[in-house]
Amino acid sequence: MLTGGNTDDEPPLVSVVIPTYGRDEDLPDAIDSVLDQQYERLELIVVDDGSPTPVATMLPKPFLNDERMTVIRHEKNRGANVARNTGIQTADGEYVAFLDDDDQWDETKVRKQVETFLRSPPGTGVVYTWVRREHPAGTTVSTPTASGDIVTDLLTGSNFGQFSSVLVDTEAIADAGLPDERFPAWQDREWFFRLAKSCEFQPVEEPLTYRRTGREDSITSNFQQKRDVAYPLFVEKHGDLAAEYGRYYKQTFLASMRRSLARSAIRAGEYGEARKYFLLAFFANPLHRPVYPHLLPSLGGKWTYESIAFLRRRVAETVPV
């Protein structure tokens, strides 16, 4: 039974897992943001997933000499979820946090998440933060506020951040199972579905997780992985759950997944694929309103979609805050 808090005098140990592969320039900043946390009882597990240059040979000595940090190396690249699972299985903490190697945290993140856990109701297994995303086109902040049982929020497409934004009770992990190593994309969202079935979520309503998005070398392959592997596997694993909640949630689950796939196609420049999946999202549930802003622009292809997107940005820039 999850307690939602620790009654001992000693603060709970937090295990932080950073999976990494070939991000020599980004990784030190990620590690810094963990070791600089305003929370002392933490351990950092860096899982080197077969990087071309072993992580242990390139990190500055102050990192390697920090007793809180351990580096584990996979001799071959096995994928991000395998690396996360290696970290989870090595962790000694009551709570486990994750940080992608190109993300960073606000120095108060872990402290505020633990404080939220300690005052949360029994059954709480995940505490998440808002996420600030830095993209070449601008900065956005995700601001979800749902708490408690969030299964229906997930089924209707709500986003609760990524691995980097969550702190998870190890008992919740034992109940839900480890992240699914078969998923090349949407790994975090798929895990959240299983966690939501076994525990409750609570938010920290501040943007304490910082992400950099829009890396050109990953956009196209990411869409293809979602379309060919992650999407059909996701529907296979969780379609029955959606059906248990009734026809509306079954249809909206499909619509939200197809909309997400279509938006990935837009980012990859695959406008024909985007049009296809926006239409499929509409046919799954014509009442799913988040599809509407994208459906009509996508029918005209790249020129129409980008022109309307440009106008939206200009309007947003002129609206007083």
mmCIF file of C-alpha atoms in Angstrom:
data_model
loop_
_atom_site.group_PDB
_atom_site.id
_atom_site.type_symbol
_atom_site.label_atom_id
_atom_site.label_comp_id
_atom_site.label_asym_id
_atom_site.label_seq_id
_atom_site.Cartn_x
_atom_site.Cartn_y
_atom_site.Cartn_z
ATOM 1 C CA MET A 1 0.000 0.000 0.000
ATOM 2 C CA LEU A 2 1.439 3.371 -0.964
ATOM 3 C CA THR A 3 1.656 5.758 1.977
ATOM 4 C CA GLY A 4 2.207 9.024 0.098
ATOM 5 C CA GLY A 5 4.949 9.906 2.559
ATOM 6 C CA ASN A 6 7.721 8.838 4.946
ATOM 7 C CA THR A 7 7.115 8.986 8.683
ATOM 8 C CA ASP A 8 10.786 8.510 9.656
ATOM 9 C CA ASP A 9 12.834 11.461 10.871
ATOM 10 C CA GLU A 10 15.393 10.987 8.090
ATOM 11 C CA PRO A 11 14.322 12.398 4.708
ATOM 12 C CA PRO A 12 13.659 9.721 2.069
ATOM 13 C CA LEU A 13 16.484 8.803 -0.278
ATOM 14 C CA VAL A 14 15.881 9.866 -3.885
ATOM 15 C CA SER A 15 17.590 7.917 -6.665
ATOM 16 C CA VAL A 16 18.154 9.882 -9.882
ATOM 17 C CA VAL A 17 18.688 7.946 -13.115
ATOM 18 C CA ILE A 18 20.302 9.585 -16.162
ATOM 19 C CA PRO A 19 20.420 7.353 -19.257
ATOM 20 C CA THR A 20 22.938 8.692 -21.751
ATOM 21 C CA TYR A 21 24.333 7.942 -25.183
ATOM 22 C CA GLY A 22 26.797 10.136 -27.075
ATOM 23 C CA ARG A 23 25.792 13.460 -25.485
ATOM 24 C CA ASP A 24 29.245 14.505 -24.302
ATOM 25 C CA GLU A 25 28.424 18.221 -24.523
ATOM 26 C CA ASP A 26 25.027 18.085 -22.782
ATOM 27 C CA LEU A 27 25.609 15.514 -20.044
ATOM 28 C CA PRO A 28 27.746 17.662 -17.674
ATOM 29 C CA ASP A 29 24.994 20.282 -17.467
ATOM 30 C CA ALA A 30 22.426 17.602 -16.682
ATOM 31 C CA ILE A 31 24.646 16.150 -13.943
ATOM 32 C CA ASP A 32 25.297 19.612 -12.535
ATOM 33 C CA SER A 33 21.582 20.264 -12.221
ATOM 34 C CA VAL A 34 21.210 17.079 -10.139
ATOM 35 C CA LEU A 35 24.198 17.585 -7.860
ATOM 36 C CA ASP A 36 23.151 21.215 -7.261
ATOM 37 C CA GLN A 37 19.715 20.236 -5.958
ATOM 38 C CA GLN A 38 18.490 21.723 -2.684
ATOM 39 C CA TYR A 39 17.985 18.194 -1.413
ATOM 40 C CA GLU A 40 20.904 16.311 0.085
ATOM 41 C CA ARG A 41 19.685 12.720 0.381
ATOM 42 C CA LEU A 42 20.039 11.646 -3.223
ATOM 43 C CA GLU A 43 22.090 9.251 -5.273
ATOM 44 C CA LEU A 44 22.823 9.742 -8.963
ATOM 45 C CA ILE A 45 23.074 6.757 -11.291
ATOM 46 C CA VAL A 46 24.413 7.601 -14.757
ATOM 47 C CA VAL A 47 23.804 4.728 -17.172
ATOM 48 C CA ASP A 48 26.152 4.934 -20.155
ATOM 49 C CA ASP A 49 24.246 3.056 -22.861
ATOM 50 C CA GLY A 50 27.295 2.083 -24.914
ATOM 51 C CA SER A 51 28.417 5.621 -25.838
ATOM 52 C CA PRO A 52 31.218 5.737 -28.465
ATOM 53 C CA THR A 53 33.351 7.527 -25.868
ATOM 54 C CA PRO A 54 32.829 5.947 -22.431
ATOM 55 C CA VAL A 55 31.241 8.467 -20.088
ATOM 56 C CA ALA A 56 33.626 7.641 -17.254
ATOM 57 C CA THR A 57 36.596 8.793 -19.378
ATOM 58 C CA MET A 58 35.201 12.214 -20.293
ATOM 59 C CA LEU A 59 33.490 13.533 -17.162
ATOM 60 C CA PRO A 60 35.361 16.070 -15.014
ATOM 61 C CA LYS A 61 37.034 14.592 -11.914
ATOM 62 C CA PRO A 62 34.846 16.509 -9.434
ATOM 63 C CA PHE A 63 31.846 14.579 -10.782
ATOM 64 C CA LEU A 64 33.590 11.217 -10.638
ATOM 65 C CA ASN A 65 34.827 11.940 -7.108
ATOM 66 C CA ASP A 66 31.350 12.820 -5.838
ATOM 67 C CA GLU A 67 30.263 9.954 -3.590
ATOM 68 C CA ARG A 68 26.640 10.446 -4.615
ATOM 69 C CA MET A 69 27.305 9.488 -8.236
ATOM 70 C CA THR A 70 27.749 6.050 -9.821
ATOM 71 C CA VAL A 71 28.450 5.369 -13.521
ATOM 72 C CA ILE A 72 27.262 2.083 -15.049
ATOM 73 C CA ARG A 73 28.175 1.192 -18.638
ATOM 74 C CA HIS A 74 26.412 -1.035 -21.165
ATOM 75 C CA GLU A 75 29.008 -2.380 -23.559
ATOM 76 C CA LYS A 76 26.460 -2.131 -26.406
ATOM 77 C CA ASN A 77 23.764 0.456 -27.094
ATOM 78 C CA ARG A 78 20.522 -1.155 -25.900
ATOM 79 C CA GLY A 79 18.042 1.735 -25.875
ATOM 80 C CA ALA A 80 16.902 4.400 -23.422
ATOM 81 C CA ASN A 81 14.327 2.280 -21.589
ATOM 82 C CA VAL A 82 16.833 -0.539 -21.052
ATOM 83 C CA ALA A 83 19.209 2.056 -19.582
ATOM 84 C CA ARG A 84 16.452 3.453 -17.347
ATOM 85 C CA ASN A 85 15.599 -0.032 -16.153
ATOM 86 C CA THR A 86 19.246 -0.704 -15.330
ATOM 87 C CA GLY A 87 19.134 2.439 -13.219
ATOM 88 C CA ILE A 88 15.868 1.493 -11.512
ATOM 89 C CA GLN A 89 17.184 -1.958 -10.659
ATOM 90 C CA THR A 90 20.349 -0.408 -9.195
ATOM 91 C CA ALA A 91 18.533 2.299 -7.211
ATOM 92 C CA ASP A 92 18.310 2.176 -3.419
ATOM 93 C CA GLY A 93 15.959 5.127 -2.997
ATOM 94 C CA GLU A 94 12.377 5.247 -1.785
ATOM 95 C CA TYR A 95 11.676 7.467 -4.790
ATOM 96 C CA VAL A 96 13.167 7.378 -8.292
ATOM 97 C CA ALA A 97 13.566 10.396 -10.579
ATOM 98 C CA PHE A 98 14.735 10.448 -14.186
ATOM 99 C CA LEU A 99 16.628 13.036 -16.181
ATOM 100 C CA ASP A 100 17.326 12.810 -19.917
ATOM 101 C CA ASP A 101 20.926 13.692 -20.699
ATOM 102 C CA ASP A 102 19.987 16.876 -22.586
ATOM 103 C CA ASP A 103 17.498 18.149 -19.985
ATOM 104 C CA GLN A 104 18.047 20.081 -16.767
ATOM 105 C CA TRP A 105 16.258 20.762 -13.481
ATOM 106 C CA ASP A 106 15.586 23.799 -11.391
ATOM 107 C CA GLU A 107 17.576 23.487 -8.170
ATOM 108 C CA THR A 108 14.370 23.212 -6.111
ATOM 109 C CA LYS A 109 12.732 20.427 -8.136
ATOM 110 C CA VAL A 110 13.492 17.355 -6.038
ATOM 111 C CA ARG A 111 12.898 19.144 -2.731
ATOM 112 C CA LYS A 112 9.486 20.399 -3.823
ATOM 113 C CA GLN A 113 8.483 17.011 -5.206
ATOM 114 C CA VAL A 114 9.445 15.210 -1.986
ATOM 115 C CA GLU A 115 7.553 17.813 0.054
ATOM 116 C CA THR A 116 4.514 17.189 -2.157
ATOM 117 C CA PHE A 117 4.798 13.445 -1.591
ATOM 118 C CA LEU A 118 4.991 13.894 2.173
ATOM 119 C CA ARG A 119 1.773 15.900 2.315
ATOM 120 C CA SER A 120 -0.114 13.901 -0.330
ATOM 121 C CA PRO A 121 -2.930 11.432 0.395
ATOM 122 C CA PRO A 122 -2.332 7.690 0.629
ATOM 123 C CA GLY A 123 -2.125 6.055 -2.772
ATOM 124 C CA THR A 124 0.049 8.777 -4.323
ATOM 125 C CA GLY A 125 2.745 7.190 -6.457
ATOM 126 C CA VAL A 126 3.832 9.930 -8.892
ATOM 127 C CA VAL A 127 4.566 13.637 -8.429
ATOM 128 C CA TYR A 128 5.151 15.576 -11.642
ATOM 129 C CA THR A 129 6.197 19.158 -12.430
ATOM 130 C CA TRP A 130 5.395 21.546 -15.225
ATOM 131 C CA VAL A 131 7.879 21.511 -18.120
ATOM 132 C CA ARG A 132 9.505 24.446 -19.877
ATOM 133 C CA ARG A 133 10.505 23.594 -23.457
ATOM 134 C CA GLU A 134 13.125 25.589 -25.335
ATOM 135 C CA HIS A 135 12.663 25.256 -29.102
ATOM 136 C CA PRO A 136 14.202 27.183 -32.012
ATOM 137 C CA ALA A 137 10.713 28.613 -32.655
ATOM 138 C CA GLY A 138 10.266 29.782 -29.064
ATOM 139 C CA THR A 139 9.608 28.763 -25.458
ATOM 140 C CA THR A 140 6.495 26.986 -24.194
ATOM 141 C CA VAL A 141 5.398 25.762 -20.768
ATOM 142 C CA SER A 142 3.097 22.788 -20.174
ATOM 143 C CA THR A 143 0.758 23.405 -17.237
ATOM 144 C CA PRO A 144 -1.302 20.292 -16.379
ATOM 145 C CA THR A 145 -3.034 20.330 -13.005
ATOM 146 C CA ALA A 146 -4.890 17.018 -12.812
ATOM 147 C CA SER A 147 -4.427 15.066 -9.592
ATOM 148 C CA GLY A 148 -5.564 11.786 -8.111
ATOM 149 C CA ASP A 149 -6.886 9.257 -10.612
ATOM 150 C CA ILE A 150 -5.721 10.556 -13.997
ATOM 151 C CA VAL A 151 -6.574 7.592 -16.240
ATOM 152 C CA THR A 152 -9.354 9.429 -18.082
ATOM 153 C CA ASP A 153 -7.079 12.468 -18.502
ATOM 154 C CA LEU A 154 -4.528 10.254 -20.230
ATOM 155 C CA LEU A 155 -7.196 8.635 -22.397
ATOM 156 C CA THR A 156 -8.302 12.060 -23.647
ATOM 157 C CA GLY A 157 -4.765 13.115 -24.534
ATOM 158 C CA SER A 158 -3.583 15.127 -21.524
ATOM 159 C CA ASN A 159 0.197 15.402 -21.255
ATOM 160 C CA PHE A 160 1.905 15.023 -17.870
ATOM 161 C CA GLY A 161 5.413 15.742 -18.984
ATOM 162 C CA GLN A 162 8.221 13.315 -19.716
ATOM 163 C CA PHE A 163 10.486 11.065 -17.685
ATOM 164 C CA SER A 164 12.491 14.130 -16.659
ATOM 165 C CA SER A 165 9.528 15.691 -14.848
ATOM 166 C CA VAL A 166 8.365 12.816 -12.615
ATOM 167 C CA LEU A 167 9.331 11.490 -9.208
ATOM 168 C CA VAL A 168 7.989 7.965 -8.687
ATOM 169 C CA ASP A 169 7.504 5.896 -5.538
ATOM 170 C CA THR A 170 9.344 2.573 -5.864
ATOM 171 C CA GLU A 171 6.226 0.760 -4.636
ATOM 172 C CA ALA A 172 4.319 2.229 -7.578
ATOM 173 C CA ILE A 173 7.034 0.928 -9.918
ATOM 174 C CA ALA A 174 6.707 -2.528 -8.365
ATOM 175 C CA ASP A 175 2.950 -2.440 -8.995
ATOM 176 C CA ALA A 176 3.044 -1.004 -12.535
ATOM 177 C CA GLY A 177 6.157 -2.750 -13.823
ATOM 178 C CA LEU A 178 9.261 -1.304 -15.447
ATOM 179 C CA PRO A 179 9.189 0.920 -18.557
ATOM 180 C CA ASP A 180 8.490 -1.222 -21.638
ATOM 181 C CA GLU A 181 11.749 -1.767 -23.512
ATOM 182 C CA ARG A 182 9.943 -2.477 -26.799
ATOM 183 C CA PHE A 183 8.893 1.162 -27.288
ATOM 184 C CA PRO A 184 11.245 3.317 -29.403
ATOM 185 C CA ALA A 185 9.068 6.402 -28.692
ATOM 186 C CA TRP A 186 6.237 7.432 -26.330
ATOM 187 C CA GLN A 187 8.090 5.391 -23.707
ATOM 188 C CA ASP A 188 7.168 7.801 -20.925
ATOM 189 C CA ARG A 189 3.505 8.136 -21.880
ATOM 190 C CA GLU A 190 3.047 4.370 -22.106
ATOM 191 C CA TRP A 191 4.517 3.950 -18.601
ATOM 192 C CA PHE A 192 2.281 6.686 -17.236
ATOM 193 C CA PHE A 193 -0.758 4.707 -18.393
ATOM 194 C CA ARG A 194 0.334 1.725 -16.307
ATOM 195 C CA LEU A 195 1.321 3.854 -13.325
ATOM 196 C CA ALA A 196 -2.048 5.641 -13.432
ATOM 197 C CA LYS A 197 -3.842 2.311 -13.143
ATOM 198 C CA SER A 198 -1.998 1.475 -9.917
ATOM 199 C CA CYS A 199 -1.550 4.820 -8.137
ATOM 200 C CA GLU A 200 -2.525 8.494 -8.019
ATOM 201 C CA PHE A 201 -0.638 11.481 -9.454
ATOM 202 C CA GLN A 202 -0.029 14.884 -7.843
ATOM 203 C CA PRO A 203 1.371 18.035 -9.522
ATOM 204 C CA VAL A 204 3.924 20.639 -8.511
ATOM 205 C CA GLU A 205 2.494 23.590 -10.414
ATOM 206 C CA GLU A 206 5.807 25.206 -11.341
ATOM 207 C CA PRO A 207 8.014 24.787 -14.451
ATOM 208 C CA LEU A 208 10.915 23.042 -12.710
ATOM 209 C CA THR A 209 11.944 20.767 -15.605
ATOM 210 C CA TYR A 210 13.758 22.294 -18.578
ATOM 211 C CA ARG A 211 13.870 20.587 -21.970
ATOM 212 C CA ARG A 212 15.497 21.478 -25.277
ATOM 213 C CA THR A 213 13.510 20.215 -28.258
ATOM 214 C CA GLY A 214 13.666 20.294 -32.049
ATOM 215 C CA ARG A 215 16.941 18.482 -32.688
ATOM 216 C CA GLU A 216 17.021 18.059 -36.452
ATOM 217 C CA ASP A 217 18.855 14.732 -36.379
ATOM 218 C CA SER A 218 16.050 12.945 -34.542
ATOM 219 C CA ILE A 219 12.773 14.384 -35.863
ATOM 220 C CA THR A 220 12.251 12.211 -38.969
ATOM 221 C CA SER A 221 13.330 8.926 -37.404
ATOM 222 C CA ASN A 222 11.207 9.717 -34.343
ATOM 223 C CA PHE A 223 8.068 10.022 -36.477
ATOM 224 C CA GLN A 224 8.800 6.797 -38.320
ATOM 225 C CA GLN A 225 9.348 4.929 -35.061
ATOM 226 C CA LYS A 226 6.079 6.239 -33.694
ATOM 227 C CA ARG A 227 4.128 5.339 -36.833
ATOM 228 C CA ASP A 228 5.590 1.883 -37.453
ATOM 229 C CA VAL A 229 6.213 0.572 -33.929
ATOM 230 C CA ALA A 230 5.013 2.710 -31.029
ATOM 231 C CA TYR A 231 1.523 3.593 -32.281
ATOM 232 C CA PRO A 232 0.300 0.057 -33.097
ATOM 233 C CA LEU A 233 1.910 -1.332 -29.933
ATOM 234 C CA PHE A 234 0.351 1.421 -27.814
ATOM 235 C CA VAL A 235 -3.137 0.715 -29.165
ATOM 236 C CA GLU A 236 -2.625 -3.010 -28.661
ATOM 237 C CA LYS A 237 -1.574 -2.539 -25.008
ATOM 238 C CA HIS A 238 -4.094 0.080 -23.901
ATOM 239 C CA GLY A 239 -7.038 -0.108 -26.301
ATOM 240 C CA ASP A 240 -8.854 -2.503 -23.969
ATOM 241 C CA LEU A 241 -8.384 -0.105 -21.053
ATOM 242 C CA ALA A 242 -9.972 2.690 -23.090
ATOM 243 C CA ALA A 243 -12.881 0.409 -23.997
ATOM 244 C CA GLU A 244 -13.482 -0.348 -20.306
ATOM 245 C CA TYR A 245 -14.290 3.333 -19.795
ATOM 246 C CA GLY A 246 -16.909 3.321 -22.555
ATOM 247 C CA ARG A 247 -17.320 4.242 -26.192
ATOM 248 C CA TYR A 248 -16.434 7.926 -25.764
ATOM 249 C CA TYR A 249 -13.066 7.190 -24.133
ATOM 250 C CA LYS A 250 -12.276 4.419 -26.609
ATOM 251 C CA GLN A 251 -12.838 6.798 -29.544
ATOM 252 C CA THR A 252 -11.083 9.733 -27.892
ATOM 253 C CA PHE A 253 -8.074 7.584 -27.016
ATOM 254 C CA LEU A 254 -7.669 6.687 -30.699
ATOM 255 C CA ALA A 255 -8.255 10.291 -31.782
ATOM 256 C CA SER A 256 -5.663 11.667 -29.362
ATOM 257 C CA MET A 257 -3.043 9.080 -30.355
ATOM 258 C CA ARG A 258 -3.574 9.778 -34.059
ATOM 259 C CA ARG A 259 -3.419 13.522 -33.458
ATOM 260 C CA SER A 260 -0.078 13.085 -31.663
ATOM 261 C CA LEU A 261 1.208 10.999 -34.560
ATOM 262 C CA ALA A 262 0.056 13.620 -37.070
ATOM 263 C CA ARG A 263 1.830 16.395 -35.173
ATOM 264 C CA SER A 264 5.032 14.330 -35.232
ATOM 265 C CA ALA A 265 4.585 14.023 -39.005
ATOM 266 C CA ILE A 266 4.316 17.821 -39.294
ATOM 267 C CA ARG A 267 7.585 18.252 -37.380
ATOM 268 C CA ALA A 268 9.212 15.724 -39.729
ATOM 269 C CA GLY A 269 7.915 17.542 -42.814
ATOM 270 C CA GLU A 270 5.712 14.575 -43.751
ATOM 271 C CA TYR A 271 2.636 16.625 -44.655
ATOM 272 C CA GLY A 272 0.860 13.831 -46.502
ATOM 273 C CA GLU A 273 1.189 11.581 -43.457
ATOM 274 C CA ALA A 274 0.044 14.420 -41.216
ATOM 275 C CA ARG A 275 -3.084 14.943 -43.301
ATOM 276 C CA LYS A 276 -3.812 11.218 -43.169
ATOM 277 C CA TYR A 277 -3.581 10.948 -39.393
ATOM 278 C CA PHE A 278 -5.452 14.194 -38.689
ATOM 279 C CA LEU A 279 -8.291 12.811 -40.809
ATOM 280 C CA LEU A 280 -8.127 9.458 -39.016
ATOM 281 C CA ALA A 281 -8.249 11.306 -35.694
ATOM 282 C CA PHE A 282 -11.339 13.191 -36.832
ATOM 283 C CA PHE A 283 -13.050 10.001 -37.986
ATOM 284 C CA ALA A 284 -12.236 8.285 -34.661
ATOM 285 C CA ASN A 285 -14.036 11.042 -32.759
ATOM 286 C CA PRO A 286 -15.403 14.094 -34.623
ATOM 287 C CA LEU A 287 -16.036 15.732 -31.234
ATOM 288 C CA HIS A 288 -12.364 15.691 -30.202
ATOM 289 C CA ARG A 289 -11.789 19.430 -30.434
ATOM 290 C CA PRO A 290 -7.945 19.475 -30.209
ATOM 291 C CA VAL A 291 -7.892 18.059 -33.760
ATOM 292 C CA TYR A 292 -9.695 21.058 -35.290
ATOM 293 C CA PRO A 293 -6.867 23.666 -35.273
ATOM 294 C CA HIS A 294 -4.700 21.276 -37.275
ATOM 295 C CA LEU A 295 -7.116 19.405 -39.536
ATOM 296 C CA LEU A 296 -8.074 22.132 -42.026
ATOM 297 C CA PRO A 297 -4.554 23.607 -42.376
ATOM 298 C CA SER A 298 -3.140 20.138 -43.005
ATOM 299 C CA LEU A 299 -5.499 19.604 -45.959
ATOM 300 C CA GLY A 300 -3.622 22.261 -47.909
ATOM 301 C CA GLY A 301 -0.207 20.767 -47.288
ATOM 302 C CA LYS A 302 2.989 22.481 -46.211
ATOM 303 C CA TRP A 303 2.225 25.991 -47.501
ATOM 304 C CA THR A 304 -1.205 26.248 -45.868
ATOM 305 C CA TYR A 305 -0.123 24.690 -42.586
ATOM 306 C CA GLU A 306 3.010 26.809 -42.186
ATOM 307 C CA SER A 307 1.247 30.010 -43.239
ATOM 308 C CA ILE A 308 -1.487 29.580 -40.658
ATOM 309 C CA ALA A 309 1.030 28.578 -38.002
ATOM 310 C CA PHE A 310 3.010 31.743 -38.775
ATOM 311 C CA LEU A 311 -0.106 33.898 -38.424
ATOM 312 C CA ARG A 312 -0.937 32.272 -35.091
ATOM 313 C CA ARG A 313 2.525 33.089 -33.770
ATOM 314 C CA ARG A 314 2.239 36.691 -34.916
ATOM 315 C CA VAL A 315 -1.134 37.083 -33.228
ATOM 316 C CA ALA A 316 0.233 35.541 -30.025
ATOM 317 C CA GLU A 317 3.145 38.000 -30.061
ATOM 318 C CA THR A 318 0.781 40.982 -30.269
ATOM 319 C CA VAL A 319 -1.621 39.911 -27.502
ATOM 320 C CA PRO A 320 -0.896 41.832 -24.262
ATOM 321 C CA VAL A 321 0.197 39.661 -21.348
#
